[in-house]
Amino acid sequence: MSRTTRNRLRLGLGASAFLLAAGLVPAPAHADEVTDYSITVDPATKGAKIDRTMYGVFFEDINRAADGGLYAELVQNRSFEYSTDDNTSYTPLTAWTADGTAKVVNDDGRLNARNRNYLLLGAGSSVTNSGYNTGIRVEDGKTYDFSVWARADTGTTLTVSLRDAGGTLAAARQVAVKKNGWARYGATFTATRTSSGGRLTVASSAAAALDMVSLFPRDTYRHEPNGLRKDLAEKIAALHPGFVRFPGGCLVNTGSMQDYSEASGWQRKRSYQWKDTIGPVETRATNSNFWGYNQSYGLGYYEYFRLAEDIGAMPLPVVPALVTGCGQNKAVDDDALLRRHIQDTLDLIEFANGPVTSTWGRKRARMGHPKPFHLTHIEVGNEENLPDEFFARFKQFRAAVQAKYPSVQVISNAGPDDSGTTFDTAWKLNKDARVDMVDEHYYNSPQWFLQNNDRYDSYDRGGPKVFLGEYASGGNAFRNGLAEAAYVTGLERNADVVKLASYAPLFANEDYVQWRPDMVWFNNHASWGSADYEVQKLFMNNVGDRVVPSTATATATPSLLAPISGAVGLSTWATSAAYDDVKVTDADGKTLLGDDFSGDASKWTHTGGGSWSLQDGQYVQTDTAAENTMVSAGDPSWHDYDLHVKATKRSGREGFLVAFGVKDTGTYYWWNLGGWGNTQSAVEQAVDGGKSTLIAKPGSVETGRAYDIDVKVRGRQVTLYLDGQEWGSFEDDKPAEPFRQVVTKDAKSGDLIVKVVNAQASAARTAIDLGGAKVASRARVTTLAAAPDAVNTESSTAVAPVTSTFEGVADRFSYTFPANSITFLRIRQR
């Protein structure tokens, strides 16, 4: 990638440190006061154009984001399809309790072929559903629509009731089931009080078959019959995102690529395939969710397209590339299957954009939307770890789409990390093939985001363009939001390269969490935006149309960084491993630690999970399910040392981890050999619990083989050796700059928007030079300021915007930015 000179923040020495207790809304400093920073704006020069669609959201069904979340259905396992394929603890009656005779069957009497299971309920028997979280949520005075598909040989009456531990929540309803095969029946409830612990009971007077038992709030987002939970959809809408990326994520590139049919053996662990998710809900396929539960597909492609349209966002679907990732890492070699998926992708574009006279446009119209959805972008694949195999298939998808729909942009990706061999290979393939846009994903520590604001300054302006489809800084405290905000100023400054960006993931149900951090948290009765949500909302609602070039002085930092220091450690991840012959020597060869485990393990402190014991003169971790089983030894002040250890993988999915520079349980470096499903090795740095990858290479670890591992630490330089051969090295010497800014212009209002992040414990008195711009004396100010460890919860919003007015704006003026703050000054130009 070529380097291009750009206006950017300069790293250099600032003025002396200044400690000031500041309120949320700072008072201006007088023009003759000494300032800590200066910002110089160049309004006469045009910076990068910022597309309206730059910031968006990424929705993946993780953390129960769909069923039990955005999808408004209140009944869990409504179609009795839960299976051990979804979760080893599941049965077809999970979330149900029976009184009397109730049996789930899979036979030719089913509702339809794709809805495999149904319930046989005996005469005088009942079943009760517990909903999600603490139960079914209803609100006093609101209406709820019950429906069920039922069949009875002699006819029967269903009694449907809604209760909690305190008694009745709504008057019971009687539903007469006729003697004429499967039919859909319904009833309406009006809640007489509010409860988050409701239970729905269906009782039958005679034997009956039941399927698709549903309770839906009438009050959903945009009032669709198969609608979305209102408070969650409104939180998306309040962001005013430019795009919605869906449906994944790992859902797209894991599992079987076969369809859901008799020919495939009714594959339950499949990649997300869009044709499974449209049409009447009772005919949609079910699937095992990669994250360990069932997904009903009640929330499907049609609903995603409608959501994007409702909030004025561009739909951006992701389709499988027939290369699995997320630890599975297998290329599917089946030309006929590949051709089918390519055709499915063409059919998807027709479903979104085709006229009602087309095959798939007609299906869209029958679902209630004759007008097209105006799909302009589509992504193939999701962070595949096999770049050559992925790209061979990607090119076939792109060629087919370009041949039939030349106006649709096809997006590629660069793998699961911000750097490394996979990343470099993927980027070369994309660049050589002149791909339009490449999706990058990375989850790193707050420190990494503070260190890498200039990441895109050196990217080739000629393309490919970048879609930052997934990123987060490893936590939901305000310190994470500060670091992300500082980084986003670099994204905006490089808006000619970074065309799209979305934080990930979007949602998490607090009782069903597979991934942290997340932007919006919820349970069955409430939702709340994290500190990261407030940051994203502030940027999305104050984007501007063009960057106004600006520069700023940087924070004073010591000319020499202290050497890497810390104890040493051993760990595993979903693996059993044995360690031996640990030795640490200083730069002069003096032994600091020696342990051949012939005695005891008293030198080691166990701070992680797992089960450690001495076995045959080795220190062994035996739990193959435990993650991060760290034991550490030594002095946190050690520096400039050599670490040697012998490691042997015994069993499990991955390899082993050797740590150095260990300060505490959340701050360390480790060499992760055979990580990511035993597909690559990397050095990761953890700071306050958030990890970043410093160097990575493909590679696996053999079971039963003893490896000699050596780590040489000198100052900030680290060199790593595997079996006596140098594996790699790095120098961790990049400063984490806490003061960042970017300036944009809003063409509609004429405002200059000065965006400043001050991610440090002291206020920043700043001299701002607007470069001769003629401006009004008053600015509208929005400030996010809080303690670094502040988090938003259901009951407390510690991180929330404060708006104010600042009267002291001029061509040159001073402003004091509070400690730990993000400040947007909207300044009207005359």
XYZ file of C-alpha atoms in Angstrom, residues 58 62-63 442-446 449 470-478 480-481 484 503-509 513-521 530-533 689-691 791:
45
model
C -24.116 -4.841 12.486
C -25.629 -13.668 19.093
C -26.472 -13.232 22.789
C -10.710 -6.561 14.840
C -11.372 -6.605 18.565
C -8.505 -5.017 20.464
C -7.654 -3.342 23.747
C -8.427 0.324 24.453
C -7.215 1.981 19.646
C -16.686 -5.272 13.177
C -14.665 -3.569 15.891
C -14.756 -2.991 19.642
C -12.233 -2.292 22.391
C -12.959 -5.174 24.741
C -15.275 -3.680 27.356
C -18.345 -1.554 28.026
C -16.891 0.975 30.457
C -16.466 4.604 29.480
C -13.681 1.790 26.095
C -15.938 4.423 24.618
C -13.152 4.008 20.363
C -19.286 -1.412 16.032
C -20.054 -5.031 16.916
C -22.001 -6.799 18.250
C -25.180 -4.758 18.526
C -27.326 -6.576 21.145
C -26.951 -8.772 24.227
C -29.650 -10.318 26.375
C -24.421 -13.930 26.822
C -21.855 -15.548 24.505
C -19.827 -12.434 23.680
C -18.766 -9.279 25.431
C -18.734 -6.314 24.960
C -22.006 -5.339 23.255
C -23.576 -2.034 22.310
C -27.107 -2.451 23.714
C -28.084 -4.645 26.668
C -23.800 1.060 26.918
C -21.203 3.811 27.047
C -20.139 2.586 23.597
C -23.716 3.091 22.362
C -8.510 -7.260 30.257
C -8.688 -6.088 26.633
C -6.463 -8.007 24.198
C -20.845 1.756 32.996
